[in-house]
Amino acid sequence: MFDLDKIIRENIKKLKPYSSARDEFKGKEGTFLDANENSFGSPLNSPFEGGRPKDGGMYNRYPDPLQLDVKEKLSKIKGLPIQNIFLGNGSDEAIDILFRAFCNPGIDNVIICPPTYGMYEVSANINDVNIIKIPLTPEEFQLDTENILKAINPNTKLIFICCPNNPTGNGVKWSSIKTILENFSGLVIIDEAYINFAGYRSLIPELLNYPNLVILQTLSKAWGLAGLRIGMAFASEPIIDIFNKIKPPYNINSASQQLVLEALDNTDKVNEWIKEIVEERNLMSKELSQLPFIIRVYPSEANFLLIKIKEPQALYNYLVSKQIIIRDRSNMELCEGCLRITIGTKEENRLLIETLKQYK
Ligand SMILES: *Cc1c(COP(=O)(O)O)cnc(C)c1O
């Protein structure tokens, strides 16, 4: 049923991508007079050594457009061939590329399930793509599969599902995702930004079963690298080829590539942190539940908790006055009275609880 050729935009299908100097000659040794760089060096690297940047270390040279060294390491960590990996300037770049590759402005539409991550809607609006909203079920925050399937029309190109979901924190049932994958001939995008904190596994193995599946992950959350701006998309090779065809040629800068290579060697540290954050989350969930003014602490598979109270703004302002900043989500659909709290360090979490105990 799924045919990539049928959902890709005509202009993208016909597009002849920009060919960079780095695409034409890929060798790492030589005298490079092909890209109008400053051959003398950069004010950053000394002593100057000629040649091509092996790991993005020489800032006078353009970076590797396909980030092959980084992908090689990620490939081992994720158990996925390099051809199935795209790297973007944050997941936000991958989201934007999906709209530009598959959605004809003013004609096509996408389905999102609020309350959810805000960038799907912003990116749709920037690209002048219609949005069909099928809210999650109230309180349980699960997919309304029946209404999602009913809402699909011939111009529906993408369905965004965030799992674990932001800002609710819960995962959505695999059976619902599976039903949608099997009954939709466009792309189903599963945003796994918080997967490292969840009690279940990534859907990466399902890429072999579903050619219309795209999985998004990021180094911004569990990996602790929000400042480097590295997002990942995993999908079939033909889909990844489309991503690479339309991305800016040098979308991940040399410094980020070099630093990520270093960071990916510290998986032990990251795994320790994840364990600690999950323990703290579960503890915080209990402690918050005991505060009299908190109506509900929602179950979470992420590194944050959503709480419901009577007067969210008053509590938000009280915490700001104590220089503790949380996120007011009370204006979002189905989130009346809700605030989102990121799990901090042990000390930060204790400070939050002590401050909350003094409220009112
Ligand atoms: C934080 C977050 C991202 C990450 O975006 P980056 O651009 O990679 O920093 C993606 N999706 C969701 C749902 C998020 O909450």
Coordinates of C-alpha atoms and ligand atoms in Angstrom, one line a residue:
M1 CA 0.0 0.0 0.0
F2 CA 2.8 2.4 0.9
D3 CA 4.5 4.0 -2.2
L4 CA 7.1 6.7 -1.4
D5 CA 6.9 7.9 -5.0
K6 CA 3.3 8.8 -4.5
I7 CA 3.7 10.9 -1.4
I8 CA 6.9 12.9 -2.3
R9 CA 6.3 16.4 -3.7
E10 CA 7.0 16.6 -7.5
N11 CA 9.5 19.4 -7.2
I12 CA 11.5 17.4 -4.6
K13 CA 11.3 14.2 -6.8
K14 CA 12.8 16.2 -9.7
L15 CA 15.3 18.2 -7.5
K16 CA 18.9 18.1 -8.5
P17 CA 20.6 18.7 -5.1
Y18 CA 23.5 21.2 -4.6
S19 CA 26.8 19.5 -5.2
S20 CA 29.4 20.7 -2.8
A21 CA 33.2 20.6 -3.2
R22 CA 33.2 17.9 -0.5
D23 CA 30.7 15.7 -2.6
E24 CA 32.9 15.8 -5.7
F25 CA 36.2 14.8 -4.1
K26 CA 36.0 12.7 -0.9
G27 CA 39.6 12.0 -0.2
K28 CA 41.2 13.2 3.0
E29 CA 44.8 13.8 1.8
G30 CA 45.9 16.3 -0.8
T31 CA 46.3 20.0 -1.6
F32 CA 42.8 21.4 -1.3
L33 CA 42.1 24.4 -3.5
D34 CA 38.5 23.5 -4.3
A35 CA 36.3 25.2 -1.8
N36 CA 37.5 28.8 -1.4
E37 CA 38.4 28.2 2.2
N38 CA 41.3 30.0 3.9
S39 CA 44.2 27.7 3.3
F40 CA 46.3 29.4 5.9
G41 CA 44.3 28.1 8.8
S42 CA 41.7 29.4 11.2
P43 CA 42.4 31.7 14.2
L44 CA 41.4 28.7 16.3
N45 CA 43.7 25.9 15.3
S46 CA 47.4 26.0 15.9
P47 CA 49.7 24.7 14.8
F48 CA 48.2 24.6 11.4
E49 CA 48.2 21.2 9.7
G50 CA 47.1 20.9 6.1
G51 CA 44.6 18.4 4.8
R52 CA 41.0 17.7 5.3
P53 CA 39.3 17.6 8.7
K54 CA 39.2 14.0 9.8
D55 CA 36.9 14.6 12.7
G56 CA 35.8 18.1 12.1
G57 CA 38.8 19.4 14.1
M58 CA 40.0 22.0 11.6
Y59 CA 37.7 24.9 11.5
N60 CA 39.1 26.5 8.3
R61 CA 37.7 23.5 6.4
Y62 CA 34.0 22.8 5.6
P63 CA 32.7 19.9 7.7
D64 CA 31.7 16.4 6.3
P65 CA 28.3 17.0 4.8
L66 CA 27.1 13.5 5.7
Q67 CA 28.8 13.3 9.1
L68 CA 30.0 9.7 8.4
D69 CA 32.3 9.4 11.5
V70 CA 29.5 10.4 13.8
K71 CA 27.0 8.1 12.1
E72 CA 29.4 5.2 12.3
K73 CA 29.4 5.5 16.1
L74 CA 25.7 6.0 16.3
S75 CA 25.2 3.1 14.0
K76 CA 26.8 0.8 16.6
I77 CA 24.9 2.3 19.5
K78 CA 21.5 2.1 17.7
G79 CA 22.1 -1.2 15.9
L80 CA 21.1 0.4 12.6
P81 CA 23.1 0.8 9.3
I82 CA 24.4 4.3 8.4
Q83 CA 22.1 4.5 5.4
N84 CA 19.1 4.5 7.8
I85 CA 20.4 7.5 9.8
F86 CA 19.9 11.2 9.2
L87 CA 21.4 13.9 11.4
G88 CA 19.8 17.3 11.6
N89 CA 20.5 20.6 13.4
G90 CA 18.2 19.4 16.2
S91 CA 15.1 17.2 15.6
D92 CA 13.5 20.5 14.6
E93 CA 15.4 20.4 11.3
A94 CA 14.2 16.8 10.6
I95 CA 10.6 17.9 11.4
D96 CA 10.9 20.9 9.0
I97 CA 12.4 18.7 6.2
L98 CA 9.4 16.2 6.5
F99 CA 7.1 19.1 5.7
R100 CA 9.2 20.4 2.8
A101 CA 9.6 17.0 1.3
F102 CA 6.1 15.6 1.5
C103 CA 3.6 18.4 2.0
N104 CA 2.4 20.7 -0.8
P105 CA 1.8 24.1 0.8
G106 CA -1.9 25.1 0.9
I107 CA -3.0 21.6 -0.4
D108 CA -1.8 18.8 1.9
N109 CA -2.4 18.2 5.6
V110 CA -0.9 16.5 8.6
I111 CA -2.5 14.9 11.7
I112 CA -1.3 15.9 15.2
C113 CA -2.6 14.7 18.5
P114 CA -2.7 17.5 21.1
P115 CA -1.6 18.1 23.8
T116 CA 1.8 17.5 22.2
Y117 CA 5.1 19.0 21.2
G118 CA 4.6 22.5 19.8
M119 CA 7.0 22.3 16.9
Y120 CA 4.8 20.1 14.7
E121 CA 2.2 22.8 14.5
V122 CA 4.7 25.7 14.1
S123 CA 6.6 23.9 11.4
A124 CA 3.2 23.1 9.6
N125 CA 2.3 26.8 9.8
I126 CA 5.7 28.0 8.5
N127 CA 5.2 25.7 5.5
D128 CA 1.6 26.6 5.0
V129 CA 0.4 23.1 5.6
N130 CA -3.1 22.3 7.0
I131 CA -3.3 20.7 10.4
I132 CA -6.0 18.2 11.5
K133 CA -6.1 18.0 15.3
I134 CA -7.3 14.7 16.8
P135 CA -6.9 15.2 20.6
L136 CA -5.6 12.5 22.8
T137 CA -8.2 10.9 25.1
P138 CA -8.8 13.0 28.2
E139 CA -6.8 12.1 31.4
E140 CA -5.4 8.8 29.9
F141 CA -3.8 10.8 27.0
Q142 CA -4.0 7.8 24.6
L143 CA -4.4 8.0 20.8
D144 CA -8.0 8.2 19.6
T145 CA -7.2 5.7 16.9
E146 CA -10.8 5.5 15.5
N147 CA -11.0 9.3 14.9
I148 CA -7.4 9.5 13.5
L149 CA -8.3 6.8 10.9
K150 CA -11.5 8.6 10.1
A151 CA -9.7 12.0 9.6
I152 CA -7.3 10.7 7.0
N153 CA -8.0 12.0 3.5
P154 CA -6.1 11.7 0.2
N155 CA -4.1 14.9 1.1
T156 CA -3.0 13.6 4.5
K157 CA 0.8 13.1 4.3
L158 CA 2.1 12.8 7.8
I159 CA 0.9 11.7 11.2
F160 CA 2.9 12.9 14.2
I161 CA 2.9 10.8 17.4
C162 CA 5.1 11.7 20.3
C163 CA 6.0 8.8 22.5
P164 CA 6.7 9.3 25.4
N165 CA 4.5 12.4 24.8
N166 CA 5.5 15.9 25.8
P167 CA 4.0 17.5 27.9
T168 CA 1.9 14.6 29.3
G169 CA 4.9 12.3 29.9
N170 CA 3.1 9.0 29.1
G171 CA 3.7 6.5 26.3
V172 CA 1.0 5.6 23.8
K173 CA 0.0 2.0 23.2
W174 CA 1.9 0.1 20.5
S175 CA -1.4 -1.5 19.4
S176 CA -2.7 1.9 18.4
I177 CA 0.5 2.9 16.6
K178 CA 0.5 -0.4 14.8
T179 CA -3.1 0.1 13.6
I180 CA -2.2 3.5 12.2
L181 CA 1.0 2.3 10.5
E182 CA -1.0 -0.5 8.8
N183 CA -3.9 1.7 7.7
F184 CA -2.2 4.8 6.5
S185 CA -0.3 5.2 3.2
G186 CA 1.6 8.4 4.3
L187 CA 4.4 8.6 6.9
V188 CA 3.9 7.9 10.6
I189 CA 6.5 9.9 12.6
I190 CA 7.2 8.6 16.1
D191 CA 9.0 11.3 18.1
E192 CA 11.1 9.4 20.7
A193 CA 12.9 12.4 22.2
Y194 CA 12.4 10.9 25.7
I195 CA 12.8 7.2 24.9
N196 CA 15.9 6.8 27.1
F197 CA 13.7 7.5 30.2
A198 CA 10.9 5.1 29.3
G199 CA 10.3 1.6 30.6
Y200 CA 9.9 0.2 27.1
R201 CA 12.1 0.1 24.0
S202 CA 12.5 2.2 20.9
L203 CA 10.5 1.3 17.8
I204 CA 13.7 1.2 15.8
P205 CA 13.4 -2.7 15.1
E206 CA 10.0 -2.0 13.5
L207 CA 11.6 -0.1 10.7
L208 CA 12.2 -3.4 9.1
N209 CA 8.4 -4.1 9.1
Y210 CA 7.0 -0.7 8.2
P211 CA 8.4 1.3 5.3
N212 CA 6.2 4.2 6.3
L213 CA 7.7 4.6 9.7
V214 CA 10.0 7.5 10.6
I215 CA 11.6 7.7 14.1
L216 CA 12.9 10.9 15.6
Q217 CA 15.4 11.0 18.5
T218 CA 17.7 13.7 19.8
L219 CA 20.9 14.3 21.7
S220 CA 19.2 17.2 23.5
K221 CA 17.6 15.4 26.4
A222 CA 19.1 12.3 28.0
W223 CA 22.4 12.8 26.2
G224 CA 22.9 16.2 27.8
L225 CA 23.9 17.9 24.5
A226 CA 21.0 20.4 23.9
G227 CA 23.6 23.1 23.1
L228 CA 25.2 21.2 20.2
R229 CA 21.9 20.9 18.3
I230 CA 21.9 17.3 17.0
G231 CA 18.7 15.5 16.1
M232 CA 18.4 12.1 14.5
A233 CA 15.9 10.6 12.1
F234 CA 15.8 6.9 11.4
A235 CA 13.9 5.5 8.4
S236 CA 14.2 3.4 5.3
E237 CA 17.1 4.3 2.9
P238 CA 15.0 5.9 0.3
I239 CA 13.4 8.2 2.9
I240 CA 16.9 9.1 4.4
D241 CA 18.1 9.8 0.8
I242 CA 15.3 12.4 0.4
F243 CA 16.3 14.0 3.8
N244 CA 19.9 14.3 2.6
K245 CA 18.9 15.6 -0.8
I246 CA 17.1 18.7 0.6
K247 CA 19.1 19.5 3.8
P248 CA 21.5 22.4 3.7
P249 CA 24.8 20.8 2.6
Y250 CA 26.8 21.5 5.8
N251 CA 23.9 21.3 8.4
I252 CA 26.0 20.0 11.3
N253 CA 29.0 22.2 12.0
S254 CA 32.6 20.9 12.6
A255 CA 32.6 21.7 16.3
S256 CA 29.4 19.8 17.0
Q257 CA 30.6 16.8 15.0
Q258 CA 33.9 16.7 16.9
L259 CA 32.3 17.1 20.3
V260 CA 29.6 14.5 19.6
L261 CA 32.2 12.0 18.6
E262 CA 33.8 12.5 22.0
A263 CA 30.5 12.4 23.9
L264 CA 29.4 9.1 22.3
D265 CA 32.3 7.5 24.0
N266 CA 30.8 8.3 27.4
T267 CA 27.7 6.1 27.2
D268 CA 28.4 4.8 30.7
K269 CA 28.1 8.2 32.3
V270 CA 24.9 8.9 30.3
N271 CA 23.4 5.6 31.3
E272 CA 24.2 6.3 35.0
W273 CA 22.4 9.7 34.8
I274 CA 19.4 8.1 33.1
K275 CA 19.1 5.6 35.9
E276 CA 19.4 8.4 38.5
I277 CA 16.9 10.7 36.8
V278 CA 14.3 7.9 36.5
E279 CA 14.8 7.1 40.3
E280 CA 14.4 10.8 41.1
R281 CA 11.3 11.1 38.9
N282 CA 9.6 8.2 40.7
L283 CA 10.5 9.7 44.1
M284 CA 9.4 13.2 43.1
S285 CA 6.1 11.7 41.8
K286 CA 5.4 10.3 45.3
E287 CA 6.5 13.4 47.1
L288 CA 4.5 15.7 44.9
S289 CA 1.4 13.5 45.3
Q290 CA 1.5 14.1 49.1
L291 CA 1.2 17.9 48.8
P292 CA -2.4 18.9 49.7
F293 CA -2.8 21.4 46.8
I294 CA -1.7 19.0 44.1
I295 CA -4.8 17.4 42.6
R296 CA -2.9 14.9 40.4
V297 CA 0.6 13.9 39.3
Y298 CA 0.3 12.2 36.0
P299 CA 2.3 9.0 35.3
S300 CA 5.6 9.7 33.4
E301 CA 8.0 7.8 31.2
A302 CA 10.1 10.9 30.6
N303 CA 12.4 13.2 32.6
F304 CA 9.5 15.5 33.6
L305 CA 6.3 15.3 35.5
L306 CA 2.9 16.9 34.7
I307 CA 0.9 18.0 37.7
K308 CA -2.6 19.3 38.0
I309 CA -3.6 22.0 40.5
K310 CA -6.4 24.5 41.0
E311 CA -4.5 27.7 40.4
P312 CA -1.5 27.0 38.2
Q313 CA -0.5 30.6 37.6
A314 CA -0.4 31.5 41.2
L315 CA 2.0 28.6 42.0
Y316 CA 4.0 29.3 38.9
N317 CA 4.5 32.9 40.0
Y318 CA 5.3 31.9 43.6
L319 CA 8.1 29.6 42.3
V320 CA 9.4 32.3 40.0
S321 CA 9.6 34.6 43.0
K322 CA 11.8 31.9 44.6
Q323 CA 13.8 31.8 41.4
I324 CA 12.6 28.3 40.5
I325 CA 11.3 28.1 36.9
I326 CA 8.9 25.5 35.7
R327 CA 6.6 25.4 32.6
D328 CA 3.0 26.5 32.7
R329 CA 1.1 24.2 30.3
S330 CA -2.4 25.2 31.6
N331 CA -3.4 26.8 28.3
M332 CA -2.9 23.6 26.2
E333 CA -5.8 21.5 25.2
L334 CA -6.8 18.9 27.9
C335 CA -4.2 20.4 30.2
E336 CA -6.3 22.7 32.3
G337 CA -4.5 23.5 35.6
C338 CA -1.4 21.7 34.5
L339 CA 2.3 22.6 35.1
R340 CA 5.3 20.7 33.8
I341 CA 8.3 20.1 36.0
T342 CA 11.6 18.9 34.7
I343 CA 13.5 16.5 37.0
G344 CA 16.6 18.2 38.2
T345 CA 19.6 17.1 40.3
K346 CA 18.9 15.6 43.8
E347 CA 19.6 19.0 45.3
E348 CA 17.4 20.9 42.9
N349 CA 14.5 18.5 43.5
R350 CA 14.8 18.7 47.3
L351 CA 14.8 22.5 47.0
L352 CA 11.7 22.4 44.9
I353 CA 9.9 20.1 47.4
E354 CA 10.9 22.3 50.4
T355 CA 9.8 25.4 48.6
L356 CA 6.5 23.8 47.7
K357 CA 5.9 22.8 51.3
Q358 CA 6.1 26.5 52.3
Y359 CA 3.4 27.4 49.7
K360 CA 0.2 28.8 51.3
Ligands
LIG1 C1 12.9 18.5 23.3 C2 12.1 17.8 22.2 C3 12.7 17.6 21.0 C4 14.1 18.0 20.7 O1 14.3 18.9 19.8 P1 15.8 19.2 19.4 O2 15.6 20.1 18.2 O3 16.5 17.9 18.9 O4 16.5 19.8 20.5 C5 12.0 16.9 20.0 N1 10.7 16.4 20.3 C6 10.2 16.6 21.5 C7 8.8 16.0 21.7 C8 10.8 17.3 22.5 O5 10.2 17.5 23.7

